[in-house]
Amino acid sequence: MPVGETWTWTPPVGAGIGPDHELSLEISWCEEPSTSAPLTSAAPLAVVLIHGFGACKEHWRHTLPSLGAHLPTYALDLVGFGNSSQPRARLADEQSDHHSLHYGFELWGAQVAAFCREIVGRPVLLVGNSIGGVVALRATQLLNADAGPSPCSGLVLIDCAQRLMDDKQLGRQPAWMAWIRPLLKAMVRQRWLSTALFRNAARPALIRQVLRQAYPSGAHVDEELVDLLYRPSRRPGAAEAFRGFINLFNDHLAPDLLAQLDLPVHLIWGEADPWEPVTEARAWAGRFPCIRSLQILPGVGHCPHDEAPELVNPLLLAIAEQTSRPQQMPDQRAPDQQAT
């Protein structure tokens, strides 16, 4: 992994922070410089990698060096995760102050958009895993709403979060979810309880157990992976993002954002993902004209970029090359494909 850098960012009002308040955050990021750069042009493309909930920029350990050998590739820690700032979580109905943030897709989308404008400074291909996919979708809207130096030229969603726990999805859930949801929200509202739950979950043995579910092949579930997920959880404010997770019960949904996009979107999906069914990915591919391809990876789970980088990295490079030459993009959507 390249050496991490730090960028100071002040969220705008509306991106997790209330009016008349200002909060400076330290954002940890890294770049894998391009060594051969065959894709460069007058406005060379860069790739920005966005991790999922509970992960960090190091989760792209197999992606950064592979892509960075061909074009500038960045990864950053979302606020609340990794080595970025971890301010106190503010829930939707709690009083805003100078020391707390409303964790959610507005905050993270604004963070990624500002990072692209201020640090990357060139057109980007955004790549997001799990909730990082929803963050990428929201960041794209913000980036392309103005004529800045870093428009989003394309998106790759890797096992994008379908967020079935969202209140707007209650109709698709079992009946018991309707009564357990208020109980869960009430529990998390108690900071002492949410912190205790987080500390109990953030143990190497339990992390390893969850990873075995997420990585059904078992590939790359090693001590390095366990450590890169465990280490940030020991930071004093790590439990705050966990508490703020309750805000995601009423936040952006990927289909709503996809319906508003007209730039190329590519899906990469582990067929054995235990949490984000590939059936939904197929439905999205048939429903949204912006989706140009769906690559399904047999036997792979929720984090294909780390479980099967030998399959994912060539796909990302091909998409980056295609995105850098948009005039060659076909108008029609590509059919589902299985990578082997």
mmCIF file of C-alpha atoms in Angstrom:
data_model
loop_
_atom_site.group_PDB
_atom_site.id
_atom_site.type_symbol
_atom_site.label_atom_id
_atom_site.label_comp_id
_atom_site.label_asym_id
_atom_site.label_seq_id
_atom_site.Cartn_x
_atom_site.Cartn_y
_atom_site.Cartn_z
ATOM 1 C CA MET A 1 0.000 0.000 0.000
ATOM 2 C CA PRO A 2 1.233 3.532 -0.730
ATOM 3 C CA VAL A 3 1.898 5.898 2.145
ATOM 4 C CA GLY A 4 -1.252 7.644 3.369
ATOM 5 C CA GLU A 5 -1.794 11.402 3.077
ATOM 6 C CA THR A 6 -4.120 13.712 5.004
ATOM 7 C CA TRP A 7 -6.508 16.300 3.583
ATOM 8 C CA THR A 8 -8.503 18.761 5.691
ATOM 9 C CA TRP A 9 -12.121 19.098 4.613
ATOM 10 C CA THR A 10 -14.949 21.254 5.942
ATOM 11 C CA PRO A 11 -18.357 19.794 5.055
ATOM 12 C CA PRO A 12 -20.838 22.261 3.578
ATOM 13 C CA VAL A 13 -24.123 22.950 5.343
ATOM 14 C CA GLY A 14 -26.545 20.174 4.475
ATOM 15 C CA ALA A 15 -23.839 17.530 4.139
ATOM 16 C CA GLY A 16 -24.213 16.151 7.641
ATOM 17 C CA ILE A 17 -23.780 19.497 9.371
ATOM 18 C CA GLY A 18 -26.331 22.055 10.512
ATOM 19 C CA PRO A 19 -26.553 25.789 9.726
ATOM 20 C CA ASP A 20 -24.174 28.139 11.534
ATOM 21 C CA HIS A 21 -21.871 25.244 12.383
ATOM 22 C CA GLU A 22 -18.449 24.445 10.992
ATOM 23 C CA LEU A 23 -16.356 21.347 11.515
ATOM 24 C CA SER A 24 -12.928 20.628 10.030
ATOM 25 C CA LEU A 25 -12.276 16.960 9.338
ATOM 26 C CA GLU A 26 -9.059 15.121 8.616
ATOM 27 C CA ILE A 27 -9.458 12.762 5.658
ATOM 28 C CA SER A 28 -6.958 9.956 5.133
ATOM 29 C CA TRP A 29 -6.242 9.044 1.515
ATOM 30 C CA CYS A 30 -3.593 7.495 -0.685
ATOM 31 C CA GLU A 31 -2.624 7.415 -4.345
ATOM 32 C CA GLU A 32 -0.931 4.752 -6.387
ATOM 33 C CA PRO A 33 0.936 6.801 -9.015
ATOM 34 C CA SER A 34 0.833 5.806 -12.625
ATOM 35 C CA THR A 35 4.118 4.361 -13.872
ATOM 36 C CA SER A 36 3.322 3.707 -17.534
ATOM 37 C CA ALA A 37 0.073 5.687 -17.957
ATOM 38 C CA PRO A 38 -1.096 4.477 -21.390
ATOM 39 C CA LEU A 39 -4.511 6.014 -20.735
ATOM 40 C CA THR A 40 -3.348 9.587 -20.231
ATOM 41 C CA SER A 41 -4.632 12.375 -22.464
ATOM 42 C CA ALA A 42 -5.079 16.140 -22.287
ATOM 43 C CA ALA A 43 -7.397 15.490 -19.333
ATOM 44 C CA PRO A 44 -6.245 12.080 -18.065
ATOM 45 C CA LEU A 45 -8.703 9.862 -16.265
ATOM 46 C CA ALA A 46 -8.186 8.883 -12.625
ATOM 47 C CA VAL A 47 -9.855 6.130 -10.623
ATOM 48 C CA VAL A 48 -11.237 6.820 -7.145
ATOM 49 C CA LEU A 49 -11.981 3.781 -4.961
ATOM 50 C CA ILE A 50 -14.698 3.983 -2.279
ATOM 51 C CA HIS A 51 -14.905 1.334 0.437
ATOM 52 C CA GLY A 52 -17.971 -0.101 2.155
ATOM 53 C CA PHE A 53 -19.341 0.203 5.685
ATOM 54 C CA GLY A 54 -16.819 -0.780 8.341
ATOM 55 C CA ALA A 55 -13.982 -1.013 5.818
ATOM 56 C CA CYS A 56 -11.215 1.422 4.862
ATOM 57 C CA LYS A 57 -8.968 2.429 1.981
ATOM 58 C CA GLU A 58 -6.645 -0.520 2.683
ATOM 59 C CA HIS A 59 -9.455 -2.845 1.621
ATOM 60 C CA TRP A 60 -8.358 -1.951 -1.921
ATOM 61 C CA ARG A 61 -4.921 -3.509 -1.243
ATOM 62 C CA HIS A 62 -5.085 -5.684 -4.379
ATOM 63 C CA THR A 63 -6.667 -3.012 -6.590
ATOM 64 C CA LEU A 64 -4.429 0.012 -6.020
ATOM 65 C CA PRO A 65 -1.151 -1.462 -7.325
ATOM 66 C CA SER A 66 -2.817 -3.138 -10.302
ATOM 67 C CA LEU A 67 -4.689 -0.074 -11.530
ATOM 68 C CA GLY A 68 -1.947 2.312 -10.436
ATOM 69 C CA ALA A 69 0.451 0.707 -12.887
ATOM 70 C CA HIS A 70 -1.691 2.139 -15.683
ATOM 71 C CA LEU A 71 -3.418 5.298 -14.444
ATOM 72 C CA PRO A 72 -3.610 7.445 -11.295
ATOM 73 C CA THR A 73 -5.641 5.585 -8.682
ATOM 74 C CA TYR A 74 -6.856 6.986 -5.376
ATOM 75 C CA ALA A 75 -8.527 5.541 -2.295
ATOM 76 C CA LEU A 76 -9.837 7.432 0.715
ATOM 77 C CA ASP A 77 -11.310 6.664 4.115
ATOM 78 C CA LEU A 78 -14.881 7.877 4.450
ATOM 79 C CA VAL A 79 -15.593 10.041 7.495
ATOM 80 C CA GLY A 80 -16.032 7.751 10.492
ATOM 81 C CA PHE A 81 -13.861 4.957 9.105
ATOM 82 C CA GLY A 82 -10.211 4.012 8.734
ATOM 83 C CA ASN A 83 -7.922 6.857 9.723
ATOM 84 C CA SER A 84 -10.296 9.696 8.841
ATOM 85 C CA SER A 85 -11.955 11.830 11.514
ATOM 86 C CA GLN A 86 -14.612 10.126 13.610
ATOM 87 C CA PRO A 87 -16.828 12.905 15.033
ATOM 88 C CA ARG A 88 -19.818 12.209 17.244
ATOM 89 C CA ALA A 89 -22.822 10.811 15.392
ATOM 90 C CA ARG A 90 -25.980 12.901 15.309
ATOM 91 C CA LEU A 91 -29.235 11.109 14.631
ATOM 92 C CA ALA A 92 -31.972 12.677 12.540
ATOM 93 C CA ASP A 93 -33.925 14.267 15.399
ATOM 94 C CA GLU A 94 -30.975 15.239 17.595
ATOM 95 C CA GLN A 95 -29.778 18.798 18.077
ATOM 96 C CA SER A 96 -27.019 19.953 15.737
ATOM 97 C CA ASP A 97 -23.839 21.285 17.323
ATOM 98 C CA HIS A 98 -20.219 22.064 16.486
ATOM 99 C CA HIS A 99 -18.966 18.595 17.386
ATOM 100 C CA SER A 100 -21.360 16.172 15.711
ATOM 101 C CA LEU A 101 -22.258 15.024 12.203
ATOM 102 C CA HIS A 102 -25.215 13.329 10.578
ATOM 103 C CA TYR A 103 -23.557 10.254 9.058
ATOM 104 C CA GLY A 104 -25.104 9.299 5.733
ATOM 105 C CA PHE A 105 -24.874 9.477 1.964
ATOM 106 C CA GLU A 106 -25.127 13.272 1.784
ATOM 107 C CA LEU A 107 -22.038 13.558 3.988
ATOM 108 C CA TRP A 108 -20.017 10.864 2.231
ATOM 109 C CA GLY A 109 -21.139 11.894 -1.250
ATOM 110 C CA ALA A 110 -20.076 15.488 -0.563
ATOM 111 C CA GLN A 111 -16.770 14.212 0.835
ATOM 112 C CA VAL A 112 -15.960 12.197 -2.288
ATOM 113 C CA ALA A 113 -17.063 15.013 -4.614
ATOM 114 C CA ALA A 114 -14.875 17.547 -2.772
ATOM 115 C CA PHE A 115 -11.955 15.101 -2.779
ATOM 116 C CA CYS A 116 -12.230 14.703 -6.548
ATOM 117 C CA ARG A 117 -12.339 18.471 -7.090
ATOM 118 C CA GLU A 118 -9.610 19.470 -4.633
ATOM 119 C CA ILE A 119 -7.189 16.530 -4.716
ATOM 120 C CA VAL A 120 -7.734 14.619 -7.961
ATOM 121 C CA GLY A 121 -8.521 17.564 -10.236
ATOM 122 C CA ARG A 122 -9.297 15.581 -13.381
ATOM 123 C CA PRO A 123 -12.138 13.444 -14.774
ATOM 124 C CA VAL A 124 -12.776 10.385 -12.630
ATOM 125 C CA LEU A 125 -14.071 6.862 -12.778
ATOM 126 C CA LEU A 126 -15.688 6.185 -9.400
ATOM 127 C CA VAL A 127 -15.576 2.607 -8.100
ATOM 128 C CA GLY A 128 -17.611 1.726 -5.007
ATOM 129 C CA ASN A 129 -18.155 -1.491 -3.069
ATOM 130 C CA SER A 130 -21.294 -2.113 -0.998
ATOM 131 C CA ILE A 131 -22.494 1.220 0.485
ATOM 132 C CA GLY A 132 -19.513 2.750 -1.311
ATOM 133 C CA GLY A 133 -21.540 2.205 -4.466
ATOM 134 C CA VAL A 134 -24.375 4.386 -3.166
ATOM 135 C CA VAL A 135 -21.794 6.971 -2.072
ATOM 136 C CA ALA A 136 -20.362 6.926 -5.605
ATOM 137 C CA LEU A 137 -23.810 7.470 -7.106
ATOM 138 C CA ARG A 138 -24.505 10.481 -4.894
ATOM 139 C CA ALA A 139 -21.007 11.895 -5.445
ATOM 140 C CA THR A 140 -21.566 11.641 -9.199
ATOM 141 C CA GLN A 141 -24.690 13.779 -8.958
ATOM 142 C CA LEU A 142 -22.789 16.425 -7.010
ATOM 143 C CA LEU A 143 -19.744 16.374 -9.305
ATOM 144 C CA ASN A 144 -21.745 16.656 -12.494
ATOM 145 C CA ALA A 145 -24.063 19.368 -11.199
ATOM 146 C CA ASP A 146 -21.435 21.980 -12.046
ATOM 147 C CA ALA A 147 -18.674 22.492 -14.604
ATOM 148 C CA GLY A 148 -15.796 21.703 -12.260
ATOM 149 C CA PRO A 149 -12.395 20.237 -13.183
ATOM 150 C CA SER A 150 -13.260 16.742 -12.040
ATOM 151 C CA PRO A 151 -16.466 15.457 -13.628
ATOM 152 C CA CYS A 152 -17.423 11.840 -13.173
ATOM 153 C CA SER A 153 -17.041 10.057 -16.502
ATOM 154 C CA GLY A 154 -18.290 6.664 -15.351
ATOM 155 C CA LEU A 155 -19.172 4.429 -12.434
ATOM 156 C CA VAL A 156 -18.412 0.879 -11.354
ATOM 157 C CA LEU A 157 -20.644 -0.570 -8.642
ATOM 158 C CA ILE A 158 -19.222 -3.697 -7.007
ATOM 159 C CA ASP A 159 -21.953 -5.574 -5.118
ATOM 160 C CA CYS A 160 -23.692 -2.271 -4.480
ATOM 161 C CA ALA A 161 -25.763 -2.084 -1.291
ATOM 162 C CA GLN A 162 -29.448 -2.642 -1.995
ATOM 163 C CA ARG A 163 -30.222 -1.374 1.529
ATOM 164 C CA LEU A 164 -33.224 -3.565 2.222
ATOM 165 C CA MET A 165 -33.221 -2.278 5.822
ATOM 166 C CA ASP A 166 -34.288 1.195 4.647
ATOM 167 C CA ASP A 167 -37.701 2.321 5.906
ATOM 168 C CA LYS A 168 -38.778 2.837 2.284
ATOM 169 C CA GLN A 169 -38.225 -0.889 1.667
ATOM 170 C CA LEU A 170 -40.474 -2.125 4.489
ATOM 171 C CA GLY A 171 -43.005 -3.451 2.015
ATOM 172 C CA ARG A 172 -40.434 -5.969 0.783
ATOM 173 C CA GLN A 173 -39.547 -7.195 4.272
ATOM 174 C CA PRO A 174 -41.062 -9.851 6.546
ATOM 175 C CA ALA A 175 -43.782 -8.551 8.863
ATOM 176 C CA TRP A 176 -41.622 -8.975 11.961
ATOM 177 C CA MET A 177 -39.247 -6.301 10.650
ATOM 178 C CA ALA A 178 -41.953 -3.675 11.187
ATOM 179 C CA TRP A 179 -41.877 -4.137 14.956
ATOM 180 C CA ILE A 180 -38.214 -4.968 15.482
ATOM 181 C CA ARG A 181 -37.062 -1.843 13.645
ATOM 182 C CA PRO A 182 -38.257 0.663 16.306
ATOM 183 C CA LEU A 183 -36.611 -1.487 18.980
ATOM 184 C CA LEU A 184 -33.320 -1.473 17.103
ATOM 185 C CA LYS A 185 -33.472 2.288 16.635
ATOM 186 C CA ALA A 186 -34.199 2.808 20.333
ATOM 187 C CA MET A 187 -31.262 0.625 21.324
ATOM 188 C CA VAL A 188 -28.780 2.375 19.050
ATOM 189 C CA ARG A 189 -29.986 5.771 20.268
ATOM 190 C CA GLN A 190 -28.452 4.950 23.662
ATOM 191 C CA ARG A 191 -24.793 5.756 23.058
ATOM 192 C CA TRP A 192 -23.538 3.560 25.896
ATOM 193 C CA LEU A 193 -25.423 0.600 24.445
ATOM 194 C CA SER A 194 -24.418 1.168 20.813
ATOM 195 C CA THR A 195 -20.787 1.519 21.927
ATOM 196 C CA ALA A 196 -20.978 -1.722 23.908
ATOM 197 C CA LEU A 197 -22.507 -3.537 20.925
ATOM 198 C CA PHE A 198 -19.800 -2.181 18.647
ATOM 199 C CA ARG A 199 -16.975 -3.180 20.985
ATOM 200 C CA ASN A 200 -18.393 -6.678 21.219
ATOM 201 C CA ALA A 201 -18.601 -6.973 17.427
ATOM 202 C CA ALA A 202 -15.177 -5.453 16.739
ATOM 203 C CA ARG A 203 -13.166 -8.483 17.808
ATOM 204 C CA PRO A 204 -10.728 -10.340 15.543
ATOM 205 C CA ALA A 205 -12.517 -13.670 15.990
ATOM 206 C CA LEU A 206 -15.891 -12.208 15.027
ATOM 207 C CA ILE A 207 -14.400 -10.191 12.167
ATOM 208 C CA ARG A 208 -12.860 -13.389 10.827
ATOM 209 C CA GLN A 209 -16.216 -15.163 11.121
ATOM 210 C CA VAL A 210 -18.035 -12.429 9.179
ATOM 211 C CA LEU A 211 -15.314 -12.435 6.519
ATOM 212 C CA ARG A 212 -15.832 -16.158 5.965
ATOM 213 C CA GLN A 213 -19.444 -15.359 5.113
ATOM 214 C CA ALA A 214 -18.518 -12.439 2.875
ATOM 215 C CA TYR A 215 -15.731 -14.389 1.111
ATOM 216 C CA PRO A 216 -17.329 -17.808 0.420
ATOM 217 C CA SER A 217 -14.247 -19.119 -1.393
ATOM 218 C CA GLY A 218 -12.067 -18.200 1.590
ATOM 219 C CA ALA A 219 -9.517 -16.606 -0.726
ATOM 220 C CA HIS A 220 -7.464 -13.778 0.806
ATOM 221 C CA VAL A 221 -9.096 -14.053 4.239
ATOM 222 C CA ASP A 222 -5.738 -13.619 5.945
ATOM 223 C CA GLU A 223 -4.335 -11.917 9.017
ATOM 224 C CA GLU A 224 -3.578 -8.775 7.019
ATOM 225 C CA LEU A 225 -7.258 -8.434 6.120
ATOM 226 C CA VAL A 226 -8.445 -9.056 9.673
ATOM 227 C CA ASP A 227 -5.941 -6.535 11.014
ATOM 228 C CA LEU A 228 -6.760 -3.779 8.513
ATOM 229 C CA LEU A 229 -10.417 -4.024 9.549
ATOM 230 C CA TYR A 230 -9.752 -4.477 13.276
ATOM 231 C CA ARG A 231 -7.148 -1.754 13.781
ATOM 232 C CA PRO A 232 -9.395 1.249 12.948
ATOM 233 C CA SER A 233 -12.081 -0.137 15.266
ATOM 234 C CA ARG A 234 -9.790 0.493 18.256
ATOM 235 C CA ARG A 235 -9.758 4.243 17.683
ATOM 236 C CA PRO A 236 -11.648 6.251 20.343
ATOM 237 C CA GLY A 237 -14.410 7.468 18.009
ATOM 238 C CA ALA A 238 -14.870 4.294 15.982
ATOM 239 C CA ALA A 239 -18.233 3.450 17.554
ATOM 240 C CA GLU A 240 -19.759 6.719 16.319
ATOM 241 C CA ALA A 241 -20.135 5.632 12.682
ATOM 242 C CA PHE A 242 -21.738 2.422 13.971
ATOM 243 C CA ARG A 243 -24.282 4.513 15.900
ATOM 244 C CA GLY A 244 -24.777 6.733 12.857
ATOM 245 C CA PHE A 245 -25.703 3.655 10.811
ATOM 246 C CA ILE A 246 -29.263 4.154 12.035
ATOM 247 C CA ASN A 247 -29.475 7.219 9.767
ATOM 248 C CA LEU A 248 -29.197 4.889 6.785
ATOM 249 C CA PHE A 249 -32.656 3.549 7.613
ATOM 250 C CA ASN A 250 -33.971 6.588 5.738
ATOM 251 C CA ASP A 251 -31.497 7.669 3.088
ATOM 252 C CA HIS A 252 -30.772 7.427 -0.631
ATOM 253 C CA LEU A 253 -31.517 4.180 -2.465
ATOM 254 C CA ALA A 254 -29.402 3.085 -5.415
ATOM 255 C CA PRO A 255 -32.354 2.608 -7.833
ATOM 256 C CA ASP A 256 -33.558 6.164 -7.215
ATOM 257 C CA LEU A 257 -30.095 7.514 -8.030
ATOM 258 C CA LEU A 258 -29.584 5.227 -11.033
ATOM 259 C CA ALA A 259 -32.850 6.461 -12.516
ATOM 260 C CA GLN A 260 -31.388 9.976 -12.686
ATOM 261 C CA LEU A 261 -28.069 9.079 -14.351
ATOM 262 C CA ASP A 262 -27.193 9.196 -18.029
ATOM 263 C CA LEU A 263 -23.492 8.315 -17.854
ATOM 264 C CA PRO A 264 -22.083 4.776 -18.186
ATOM 265 C CA VAL A 265 -22.511 2.523 -15.154
ATOM 266 C CA HIS A 266 -20.963 -0.947 -14.905
ATOM 267 C CA LEU A 267 -21.925 -3.614 -12.375
ATOM 268 C CA ILE A 268 -19.553 -6.258 -11.020
ATOM 269 C CA TRP A 269 -21.234 -8.789 -8.751
ATOM 270 C CA GLY A 270 -20.259 -11.851 -6.759
ATOM 271 C CA GLU A 271 -22.808 -14.543 -7.559
ATOM 272 C CA ALA A 272 -22.428 -15.984 -4.046
ATOM 273 C CA ASP A 273 -22.893 -12.667 -2.213
ATOM 274 C CA PRO A 274 -24.788 -13.626 0.977
ATOM 275 C CA TRP A 275 -26.162 -10.115 1.566
ATOM 276 C CA GLU A 276 -26.773 -8.454 -1.818
ATOM 277 C CA PRO A 277 -28.546 -10.958 -4.109
ATOM 278 C CA VAL A 278 -27.408 -11.032 -7.712
ATOM 279 C CA THR A 279 -31.064 -11.229 -8.766
ATOM 280 C CA GLU A 280 -31.412 -7.546 -7.887
ATOM 281 C CA ALA A 281 -28.336 -6.699 -9.968
ATOM 282 C CA ARG A 282 -29.924 -8.437 -12.947
ATOM 283 C CA ALA A 283 -33.129 -6.478 -12.368
ATOM 284 C CA TRP A 284 -31.204 -3.203 -12.278
ATOM 285 C CA ALA A 285 -29.375 -4.083 -15.495
ATOM 286 C CA GLY A 286 -32.673 -4.634 -17.264
ATOM 287 C CA ARG A 287 -34.338 -1.574 -15.795
ATOM 288 C CA PHE A 288 -31.831 1.284 -16.065
ATOM 289 C CA PRO A 289 -30.487 2.385 -19.480
ATOM 290 C CA CYS A 290 -27.349 3.838 -17.878
ATOM 291 C CA ILE A 291 -26.115 0.354 -16.929
ATOM 292 C CA ARG A 292 -23.835 -0.761 -19.756
ATOM 293 C CA SER A 293 -22.633 -4.103 -18.400
ATOM 294 C CA LEU A 294 -23.136 -6.641 -15.634
ATOM 295 C CA GLN A 295 -20.269 -8.996 -14.860
ATOM 296 C CA ILE A 296 -21.236 -11.889 -12.579
ATOM 297 C CA LEU A 297 -18.428 -13.731 -10.805
ATOM 298 C CA PRO A 298 -19.300 -17.355 -9.922
ATOM 299 C CA GLY A 299 -18.378 -18.525 -6.433
ATOM 300 C CA VAL A 300 -17.421 -15.021 -5.281
ATOM 301 C CA GLY A 301 -19.059 -13.080 -2.451
ATOM 302 C CA HIS A 302 -19.639 -9.522 -1.283
ATOM 303 C CA CYS A 303 -16.130 -8.107 -1.846
ATOM 304 C CA PRO A 304 -14.951 -9.426 -5.241
ATOM 305 C CA HIS A 305 -12.175 -6.838 -5.529
ATOM 306 C CA ASP A 306 -10.427 -8.404 -2.536
ATOM 307 C CA GLU A 307 -11.585 -12.016 -2.810
ATOM 308 C CA ALA A 308 -10.924 -12.392 -6.544
ATOM 309 C CA PRO A 309 -8.688 -9.512 -7.699
ATOM 310 C CA GLU A 310 -7.409 -11.658 -10.563
ATOM 311 C CA LEU A 311 -10.938 -11.440 -12.023
ATOM 312 C CA VAL A 312 -11.885 -7.916 -11.012
ATOM 313 C CA ASN A 313 -8.720 -5.964 -11.837
ATOM 314 C CA PRO A 314 -8.760 -6.787 -15.578
ATOM 315 C CA LEU A 315 -12.430 -5.795 -15.691
ATOM 316 C CA LEU A 316 -11.688 -2.460 -14.017
ATOM 317 C CA LEU A 317 -8.806 -1.753 -16.384
ATOM 318 C CA ALA A 318 -10.961 -2.526 -19.408
ATOM 319 C CA ILE A 319 -13.747 -0.274 -18.108
ATOM 320 C CA ALA A 320 -11.247 2.524 -17.410
ATOM 321 C CA GLU A 321 -9.884 2.277 -20.936
ATOM 322 C CA GLN A 322 -13.403 2.284 -22.364
ATOM 323 C CA THR A 323 -14.421 5.232 -20.186
ATOM 324 C CA SER A 324 -11.399 7.243 -21.308
ATOM 325 C CA ARG A 325 -12.692 6.955 -24.893
ATOM 326 C CA PRO A 326 -16.422 7.645 -24.491
ATOM 327 C CA GLN A 327 -16.948 8.093 -28.202
ATOM 328 C CA GLN A 328 -16.427 4.353 -28.563
ATOM 329 C CA MET A 329 -19.075 3.462 -25.988
ATOM 330 C CA PRO A 330 -21.996 1.548 -27.527
ATOM 331 C CA ASP A 331 -25.449 3.057 -27.182
ATOM 332 C CA GLN A 332 -27.055 -0.213 -26.178
ATOM 333 C CA ARG A 333 -26.583 -2.037 -22.892
ATOM 334 C CA ALA A 334 -24.293 -5.032 -22.875
ATOM 335 C CA PRO A 335 -25.750 -8.442 -21.960
ATOM 336 C CA ASP A 336 -25.005 -10.175 -18.677
ATOM 337 C CA GLN A 337 -21.654 -11.903 -18.698
ATOM 338 C CA GLN A 338 -20.014 -14.365 -16.356
ATOM 339 C CA ALA A 339 -16.322 -13.957 -15.629
ATOM 340 C CA THR A 340 -14.338 -17.123 -15.133
#
